[in-house]
PDB file of C-alpha atoms in Angstrom:
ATOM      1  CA  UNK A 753     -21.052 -12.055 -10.459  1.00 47.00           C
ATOM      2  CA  UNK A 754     -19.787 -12.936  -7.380  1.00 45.00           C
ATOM      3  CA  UNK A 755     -21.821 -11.649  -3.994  1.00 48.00           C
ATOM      4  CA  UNK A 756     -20.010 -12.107  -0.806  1.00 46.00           C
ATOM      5  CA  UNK A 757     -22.489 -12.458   2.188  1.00 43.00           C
ATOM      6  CA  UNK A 758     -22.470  -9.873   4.875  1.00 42.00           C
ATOM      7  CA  UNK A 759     -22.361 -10.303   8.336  1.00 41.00           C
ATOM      8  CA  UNK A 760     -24.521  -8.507  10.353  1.00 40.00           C
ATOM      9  CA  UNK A 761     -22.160  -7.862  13.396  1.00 51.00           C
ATOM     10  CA  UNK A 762     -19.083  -7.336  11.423  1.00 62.00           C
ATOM     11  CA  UNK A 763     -18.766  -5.191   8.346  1.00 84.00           C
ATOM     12  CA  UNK A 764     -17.182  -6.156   5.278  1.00 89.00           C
ATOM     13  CA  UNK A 765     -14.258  -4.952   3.312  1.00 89.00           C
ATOM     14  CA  UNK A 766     -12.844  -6.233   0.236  1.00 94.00           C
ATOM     15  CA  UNK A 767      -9.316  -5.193  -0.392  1.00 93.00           C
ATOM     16  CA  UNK A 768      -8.528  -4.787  -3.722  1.00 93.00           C
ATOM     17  CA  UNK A 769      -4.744  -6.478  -3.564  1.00 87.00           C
ATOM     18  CA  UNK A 770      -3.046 -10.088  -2.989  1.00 80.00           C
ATOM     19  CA  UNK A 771      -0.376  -8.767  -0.798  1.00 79.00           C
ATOM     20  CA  UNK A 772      -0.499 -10.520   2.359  1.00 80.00           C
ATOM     21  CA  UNK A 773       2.269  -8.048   4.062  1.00 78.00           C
ATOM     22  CA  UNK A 774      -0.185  -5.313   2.963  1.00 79.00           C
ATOM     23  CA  UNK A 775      -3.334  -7.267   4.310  1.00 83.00           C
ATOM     24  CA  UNK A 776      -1.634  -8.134   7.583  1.00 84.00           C
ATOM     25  CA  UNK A 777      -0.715  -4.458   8.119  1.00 79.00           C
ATOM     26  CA  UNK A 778      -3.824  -2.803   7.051  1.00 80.00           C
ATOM     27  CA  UNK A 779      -5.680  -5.598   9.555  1.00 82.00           C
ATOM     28  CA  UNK A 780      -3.749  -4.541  12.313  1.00 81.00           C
ATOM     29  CA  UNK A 781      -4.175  -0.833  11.717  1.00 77.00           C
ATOM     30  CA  UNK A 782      -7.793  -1.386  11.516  1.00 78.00           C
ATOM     31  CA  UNK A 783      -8.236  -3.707  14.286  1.00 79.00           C
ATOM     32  CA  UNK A 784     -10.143  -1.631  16.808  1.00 77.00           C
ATOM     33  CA  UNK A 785     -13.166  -0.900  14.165  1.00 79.00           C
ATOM     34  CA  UNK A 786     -15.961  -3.275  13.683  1.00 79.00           C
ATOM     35  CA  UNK A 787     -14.605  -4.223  10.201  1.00 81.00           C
ATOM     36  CA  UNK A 788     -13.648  -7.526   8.934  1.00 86.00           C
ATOM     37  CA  UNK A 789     -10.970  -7.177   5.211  1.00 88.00           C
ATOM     38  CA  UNK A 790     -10.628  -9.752   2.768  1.00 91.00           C
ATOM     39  CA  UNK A 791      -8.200 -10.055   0.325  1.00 92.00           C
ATOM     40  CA  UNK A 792      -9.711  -9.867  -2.668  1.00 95.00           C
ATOM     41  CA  UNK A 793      -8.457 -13.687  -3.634  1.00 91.00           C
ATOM     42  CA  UNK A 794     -10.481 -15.533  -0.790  1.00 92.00           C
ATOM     43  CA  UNK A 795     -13.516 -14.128  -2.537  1.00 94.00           C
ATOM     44  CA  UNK A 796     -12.695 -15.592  -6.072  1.00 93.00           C
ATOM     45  CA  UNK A 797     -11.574 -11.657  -7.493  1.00 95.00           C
ATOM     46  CA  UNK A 798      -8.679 -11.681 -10.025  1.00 94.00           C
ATOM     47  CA  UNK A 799      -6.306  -8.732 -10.634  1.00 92.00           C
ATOM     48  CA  UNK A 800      -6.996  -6.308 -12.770  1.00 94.00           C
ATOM     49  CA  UNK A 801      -4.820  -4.133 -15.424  1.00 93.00           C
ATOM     50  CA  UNK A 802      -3.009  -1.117 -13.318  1.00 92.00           C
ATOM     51  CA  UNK A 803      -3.812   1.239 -16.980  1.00 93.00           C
ATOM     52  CA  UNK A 804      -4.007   4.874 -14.604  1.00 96.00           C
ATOM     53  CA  UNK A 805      -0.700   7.546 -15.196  1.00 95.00           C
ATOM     54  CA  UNK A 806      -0.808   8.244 -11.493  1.00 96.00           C
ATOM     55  CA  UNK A 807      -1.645   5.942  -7.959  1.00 97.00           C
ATOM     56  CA  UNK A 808      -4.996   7.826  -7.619  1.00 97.00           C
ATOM     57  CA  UNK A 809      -5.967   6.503 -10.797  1.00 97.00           C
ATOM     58  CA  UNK A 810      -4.641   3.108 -10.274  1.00 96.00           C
ATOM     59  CA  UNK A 811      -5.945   2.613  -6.998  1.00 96.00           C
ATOM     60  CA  UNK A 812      -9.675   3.183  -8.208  1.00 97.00           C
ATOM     61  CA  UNK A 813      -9.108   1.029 -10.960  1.00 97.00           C
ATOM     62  CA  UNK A 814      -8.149  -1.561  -8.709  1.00 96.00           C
ATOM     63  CA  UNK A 815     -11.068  -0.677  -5.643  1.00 97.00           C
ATOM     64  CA  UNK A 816     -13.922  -0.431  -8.463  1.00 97.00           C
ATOM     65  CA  UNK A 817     -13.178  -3.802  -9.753  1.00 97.00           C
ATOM     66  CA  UNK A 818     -12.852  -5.429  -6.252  1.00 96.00           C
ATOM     67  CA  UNK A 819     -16.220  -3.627  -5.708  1.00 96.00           C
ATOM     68  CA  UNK A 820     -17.977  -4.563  -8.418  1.00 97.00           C
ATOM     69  CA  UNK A 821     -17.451  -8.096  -9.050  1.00 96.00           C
ATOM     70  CA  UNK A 822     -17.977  -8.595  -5.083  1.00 96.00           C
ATOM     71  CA  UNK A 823     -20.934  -6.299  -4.525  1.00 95.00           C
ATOM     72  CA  UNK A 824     -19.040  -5.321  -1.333  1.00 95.00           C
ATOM     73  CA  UNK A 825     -17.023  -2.179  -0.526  1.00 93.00           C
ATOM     74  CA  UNK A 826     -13.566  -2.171  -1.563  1.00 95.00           C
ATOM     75  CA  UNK A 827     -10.416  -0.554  -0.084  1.00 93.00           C
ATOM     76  CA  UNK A 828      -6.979  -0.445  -2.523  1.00 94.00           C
ATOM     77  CA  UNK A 829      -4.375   1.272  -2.426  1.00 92.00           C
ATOM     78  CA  UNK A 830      -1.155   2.173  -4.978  1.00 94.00           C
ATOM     79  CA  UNK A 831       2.197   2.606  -3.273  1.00 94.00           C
ATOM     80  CA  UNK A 832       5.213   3.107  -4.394  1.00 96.00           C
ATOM     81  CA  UNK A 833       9.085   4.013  -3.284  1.00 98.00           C
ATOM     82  CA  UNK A 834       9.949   7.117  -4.691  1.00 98.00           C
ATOM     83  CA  UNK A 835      13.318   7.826  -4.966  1.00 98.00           C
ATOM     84  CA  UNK A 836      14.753  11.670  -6.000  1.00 98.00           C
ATOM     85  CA  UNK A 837      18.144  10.761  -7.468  1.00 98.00           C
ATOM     86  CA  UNK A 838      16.286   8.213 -10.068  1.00 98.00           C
ATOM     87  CA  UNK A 839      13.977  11.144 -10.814  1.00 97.00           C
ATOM     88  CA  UNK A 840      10.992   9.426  -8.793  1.00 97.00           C
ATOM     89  CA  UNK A 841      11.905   5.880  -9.976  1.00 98.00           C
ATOM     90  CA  UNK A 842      10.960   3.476  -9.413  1.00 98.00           C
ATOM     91  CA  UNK A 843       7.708   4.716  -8.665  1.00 97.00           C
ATOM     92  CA  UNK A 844       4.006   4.124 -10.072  1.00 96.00           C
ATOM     93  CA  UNK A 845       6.482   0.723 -11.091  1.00 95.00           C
ATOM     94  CA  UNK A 846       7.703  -0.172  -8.224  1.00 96.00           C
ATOM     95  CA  UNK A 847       6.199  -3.481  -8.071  1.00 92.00           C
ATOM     96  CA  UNK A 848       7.825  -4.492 -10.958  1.00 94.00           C
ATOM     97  CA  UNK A 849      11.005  -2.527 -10.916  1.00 97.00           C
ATOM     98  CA  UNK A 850      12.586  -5.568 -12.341  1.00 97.00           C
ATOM     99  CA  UNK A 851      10.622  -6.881 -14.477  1.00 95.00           C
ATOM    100  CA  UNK A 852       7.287  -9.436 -14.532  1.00 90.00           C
ATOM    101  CA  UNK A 853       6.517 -11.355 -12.513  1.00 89.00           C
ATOM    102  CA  UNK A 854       7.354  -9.076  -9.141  1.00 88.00           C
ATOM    103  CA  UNK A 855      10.059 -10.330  -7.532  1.00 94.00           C
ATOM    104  CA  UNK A 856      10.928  -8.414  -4.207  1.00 95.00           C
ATOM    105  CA  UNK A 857      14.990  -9.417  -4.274  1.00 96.00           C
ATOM    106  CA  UNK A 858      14.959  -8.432  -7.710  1.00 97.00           C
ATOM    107  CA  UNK A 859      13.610  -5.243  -7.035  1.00 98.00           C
ATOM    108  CA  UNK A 860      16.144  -4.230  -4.003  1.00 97.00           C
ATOM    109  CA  UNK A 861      19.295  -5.371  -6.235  1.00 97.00           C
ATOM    110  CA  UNK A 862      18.347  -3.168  -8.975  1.00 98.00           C
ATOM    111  CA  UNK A 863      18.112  -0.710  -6.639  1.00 98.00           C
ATOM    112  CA  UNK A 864      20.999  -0.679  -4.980  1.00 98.00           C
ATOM    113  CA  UNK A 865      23.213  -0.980  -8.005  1.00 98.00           C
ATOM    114  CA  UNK A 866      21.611   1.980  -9.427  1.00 98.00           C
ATOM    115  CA  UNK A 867      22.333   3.698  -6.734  1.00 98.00           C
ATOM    116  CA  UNK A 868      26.019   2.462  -6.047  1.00 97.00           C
ATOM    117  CA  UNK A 869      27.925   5.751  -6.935  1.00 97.00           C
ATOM    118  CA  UNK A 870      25.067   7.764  -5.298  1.00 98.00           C
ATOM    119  CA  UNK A 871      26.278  10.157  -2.284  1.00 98.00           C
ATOM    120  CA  UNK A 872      25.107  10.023   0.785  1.00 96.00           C
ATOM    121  CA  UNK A 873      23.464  13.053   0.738  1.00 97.00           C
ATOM    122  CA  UNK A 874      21.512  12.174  -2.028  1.00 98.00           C
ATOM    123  CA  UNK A 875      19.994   9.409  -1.112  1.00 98.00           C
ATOM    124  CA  UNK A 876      17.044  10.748   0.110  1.00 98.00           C
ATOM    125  CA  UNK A 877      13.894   8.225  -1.203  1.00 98.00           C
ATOM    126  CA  UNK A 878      10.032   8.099   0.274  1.00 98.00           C
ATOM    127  CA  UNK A 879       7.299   5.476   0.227  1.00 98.00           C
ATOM    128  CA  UNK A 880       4.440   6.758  -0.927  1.00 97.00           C
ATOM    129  CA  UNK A 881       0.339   5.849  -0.969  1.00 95.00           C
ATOM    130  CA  UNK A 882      -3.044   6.498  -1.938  1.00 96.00           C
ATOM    131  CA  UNK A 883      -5.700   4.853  -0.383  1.00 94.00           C
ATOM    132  CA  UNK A 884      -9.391   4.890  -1.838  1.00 94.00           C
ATOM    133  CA  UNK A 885     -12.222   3.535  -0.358  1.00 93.00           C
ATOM    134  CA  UNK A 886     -15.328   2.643  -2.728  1.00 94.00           C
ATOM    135  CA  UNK A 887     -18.988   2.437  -1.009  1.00 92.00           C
ATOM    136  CA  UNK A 888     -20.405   0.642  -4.082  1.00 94.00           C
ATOM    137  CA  UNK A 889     -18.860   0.207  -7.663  1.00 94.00           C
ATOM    138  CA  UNK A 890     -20.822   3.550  -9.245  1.00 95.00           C
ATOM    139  CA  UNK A 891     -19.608   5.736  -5.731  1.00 95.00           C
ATOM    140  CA  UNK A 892     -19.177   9.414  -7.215  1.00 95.00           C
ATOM    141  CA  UNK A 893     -17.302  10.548  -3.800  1.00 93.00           C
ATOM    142  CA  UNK A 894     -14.939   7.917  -3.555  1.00 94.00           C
ATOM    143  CA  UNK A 895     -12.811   8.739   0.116  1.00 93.00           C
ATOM    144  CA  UNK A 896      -9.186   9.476  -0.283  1.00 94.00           C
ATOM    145  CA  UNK A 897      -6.655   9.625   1.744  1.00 94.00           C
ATOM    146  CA  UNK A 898      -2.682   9.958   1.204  1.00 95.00           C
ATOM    147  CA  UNK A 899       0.785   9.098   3.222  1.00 96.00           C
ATOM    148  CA  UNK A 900       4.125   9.432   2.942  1.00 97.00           C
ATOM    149  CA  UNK A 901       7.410   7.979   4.853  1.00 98.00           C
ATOM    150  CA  UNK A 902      10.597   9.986   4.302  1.00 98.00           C
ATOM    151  CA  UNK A 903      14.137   8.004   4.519  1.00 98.00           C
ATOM    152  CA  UNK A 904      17.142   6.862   2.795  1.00 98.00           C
ATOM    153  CA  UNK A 905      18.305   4.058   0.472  1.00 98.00           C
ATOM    154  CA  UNK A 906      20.472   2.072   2.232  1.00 98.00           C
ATOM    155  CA  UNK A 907      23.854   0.666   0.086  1.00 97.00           C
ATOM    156  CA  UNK A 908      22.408  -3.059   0.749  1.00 97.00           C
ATOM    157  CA  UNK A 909      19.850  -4.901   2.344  1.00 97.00           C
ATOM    158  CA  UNK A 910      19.157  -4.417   6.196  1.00 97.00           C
ATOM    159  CA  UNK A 911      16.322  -6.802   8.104  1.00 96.00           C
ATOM    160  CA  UNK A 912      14.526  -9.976   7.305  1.00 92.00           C
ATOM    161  CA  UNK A 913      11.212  -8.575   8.368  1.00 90.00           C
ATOM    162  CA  UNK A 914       8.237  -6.656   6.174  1.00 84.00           C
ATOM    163  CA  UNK A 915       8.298  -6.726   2.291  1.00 89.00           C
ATOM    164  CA  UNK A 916       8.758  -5.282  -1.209  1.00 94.00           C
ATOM    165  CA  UNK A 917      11.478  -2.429  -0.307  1.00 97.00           C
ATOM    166  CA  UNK A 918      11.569  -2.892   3.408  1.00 96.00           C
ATOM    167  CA  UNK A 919      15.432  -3.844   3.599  1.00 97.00           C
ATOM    168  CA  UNK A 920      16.849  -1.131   1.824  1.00 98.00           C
ATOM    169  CA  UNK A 921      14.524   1.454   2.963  1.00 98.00           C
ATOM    170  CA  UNK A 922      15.870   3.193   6.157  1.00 98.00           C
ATOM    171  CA  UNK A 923      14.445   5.911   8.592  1.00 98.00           C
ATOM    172  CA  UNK A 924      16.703   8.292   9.441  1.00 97.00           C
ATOM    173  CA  UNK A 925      15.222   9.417  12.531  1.00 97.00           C
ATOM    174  CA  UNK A 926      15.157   5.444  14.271  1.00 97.00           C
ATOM    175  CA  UNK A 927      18.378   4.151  12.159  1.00 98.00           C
ATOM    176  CA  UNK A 928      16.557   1.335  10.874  1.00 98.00           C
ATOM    177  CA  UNK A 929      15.228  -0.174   7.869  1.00 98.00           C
ATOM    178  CA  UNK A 930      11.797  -0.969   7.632  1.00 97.00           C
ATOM    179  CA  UNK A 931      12.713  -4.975   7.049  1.00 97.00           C
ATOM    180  CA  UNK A 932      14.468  -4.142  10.988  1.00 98.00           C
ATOM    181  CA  UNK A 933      11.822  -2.604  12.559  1.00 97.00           C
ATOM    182  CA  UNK A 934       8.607  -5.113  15.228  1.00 94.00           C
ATOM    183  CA  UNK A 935       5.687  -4.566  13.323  1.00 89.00           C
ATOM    184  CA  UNK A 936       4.037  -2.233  15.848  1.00 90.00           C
ATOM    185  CA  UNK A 937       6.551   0.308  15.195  1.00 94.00           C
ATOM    186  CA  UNK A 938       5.971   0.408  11.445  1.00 92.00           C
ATOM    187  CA  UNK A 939       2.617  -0.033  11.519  1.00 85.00           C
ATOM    188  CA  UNK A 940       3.233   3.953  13.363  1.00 91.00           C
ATOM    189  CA  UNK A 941       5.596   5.330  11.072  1.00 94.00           C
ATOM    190  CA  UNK A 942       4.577   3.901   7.670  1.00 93.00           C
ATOM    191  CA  UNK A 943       3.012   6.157   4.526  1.00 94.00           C
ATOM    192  CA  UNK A 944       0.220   3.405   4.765  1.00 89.00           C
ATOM    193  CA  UNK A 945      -0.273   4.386   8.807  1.00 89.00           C
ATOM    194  CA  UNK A 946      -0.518   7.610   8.111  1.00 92.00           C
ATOM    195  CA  UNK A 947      -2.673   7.507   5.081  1.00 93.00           C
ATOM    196  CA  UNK A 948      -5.185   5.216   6.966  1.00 87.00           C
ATOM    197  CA  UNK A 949      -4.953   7.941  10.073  1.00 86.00           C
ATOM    198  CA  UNK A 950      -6.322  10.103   7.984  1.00 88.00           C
ATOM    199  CA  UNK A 951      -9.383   7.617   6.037  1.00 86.00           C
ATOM    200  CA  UNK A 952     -10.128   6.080  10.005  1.00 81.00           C
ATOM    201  CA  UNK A 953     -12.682   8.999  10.822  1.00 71.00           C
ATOM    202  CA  UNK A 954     -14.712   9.386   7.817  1.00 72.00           C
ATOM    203  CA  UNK A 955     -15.055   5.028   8.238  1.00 70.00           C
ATOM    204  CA  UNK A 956     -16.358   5.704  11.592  1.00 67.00           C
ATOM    205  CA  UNK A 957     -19.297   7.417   9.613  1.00 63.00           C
ATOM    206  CA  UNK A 958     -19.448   5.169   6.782  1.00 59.00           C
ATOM    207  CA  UNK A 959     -22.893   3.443   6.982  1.00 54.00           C
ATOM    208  CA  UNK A 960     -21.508  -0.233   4.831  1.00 48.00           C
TER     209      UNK A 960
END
């Protein structure tokens, strides 16, 4: 088993995921707390299987492995565009939308050509996320937290920033696309932003 050492002045988090956009993101929205993350792969942790029917499921899977092989606390979190003309595609498979291995451009083309001859006004789509936080591999009171994003599917790609469905995701209320938005801004408005709003007090009691 791998055992990661802890620093005394700055607590550790593993997080359960090899995203770097995700990493970078949930860094900055953490950055004023005594915590240092990281990613799962600098500490030797392979993925696991994503078995769970829903994102709370698959995030624990994901923050009890992190946990356990590291001995540290782990943070994950499932996300995934939701989209109400595909009837919630693609989902708890968004990742993947287009097949293995996860390919972001893949992903937006499918997209967008399934939703060529979709109206306007039905275009409505949201990110979505669950974020768990583990304690300790056997933690019966895992903390929770959940966030949502409400926008639009754009017709094609918008942006060179962000990742996964960034370009064709747009917010109606700033007439952007996440892939066109500074980082600061997103980092507001995201599901992940406001799922974390939610997890940041109960961490300020956490005792890691």
């Amino acid at each position: 088993m791998i055992r990661a050492h802890r620093q005394s002045a700055m607590k550790q988090l593993v997080l359960a995921s090899g995203n770097r956009g995700k990493l970078e993101e949930l860094r900055a929205m953490l950055s004023g707390m005594p915590l240092r993350i990281v990613a799962q792969g600098e500490l030797g942790v392979e993925d696991v299987a994503e078995t769970g029917l829903t994102f709370v499921e698959n995030a624990l899977i994901k923050a009890r492995h992190a946990s356990a092989v590291t001995g540290l606390p782990a943070l994950a979190d499932d996300s995934g565009l939701i989209v109400d003309a595909l009837d919630g595609a693609p989902g708890l498979y968004s990742a993947r939308y287009a097949g293995d291995p996860s390919n972001a451009a893949a992903n937006n083309a499918k997209l967008v050509a399934a939703m060529r001859d979709v109206p306007a006004d039905r275009r409505s789509a949201r990110f979505y996320t669950v974020i768990v936080l583990l304690r300790h591999p056997q933690d019966p009171q895992p903390l929770l937290a959940e966030g949502s994003w409400e926008g639009v599917i754009t017709t094609e790609p918008r942006g060179d920033g962000g990742f996964g469905y960034n370009p064709v995701f747009l917010d109606p209320v700033y007439g952007l696309t996440a892939a066109q938005m500074d980082a600061a801004l997103k980092n507001r408005l995201s599901h992940r932003a406001v799922a974390m709003a939610a997890l940041q007090h109960k961490l300020h009691a956490l005792s890691l």
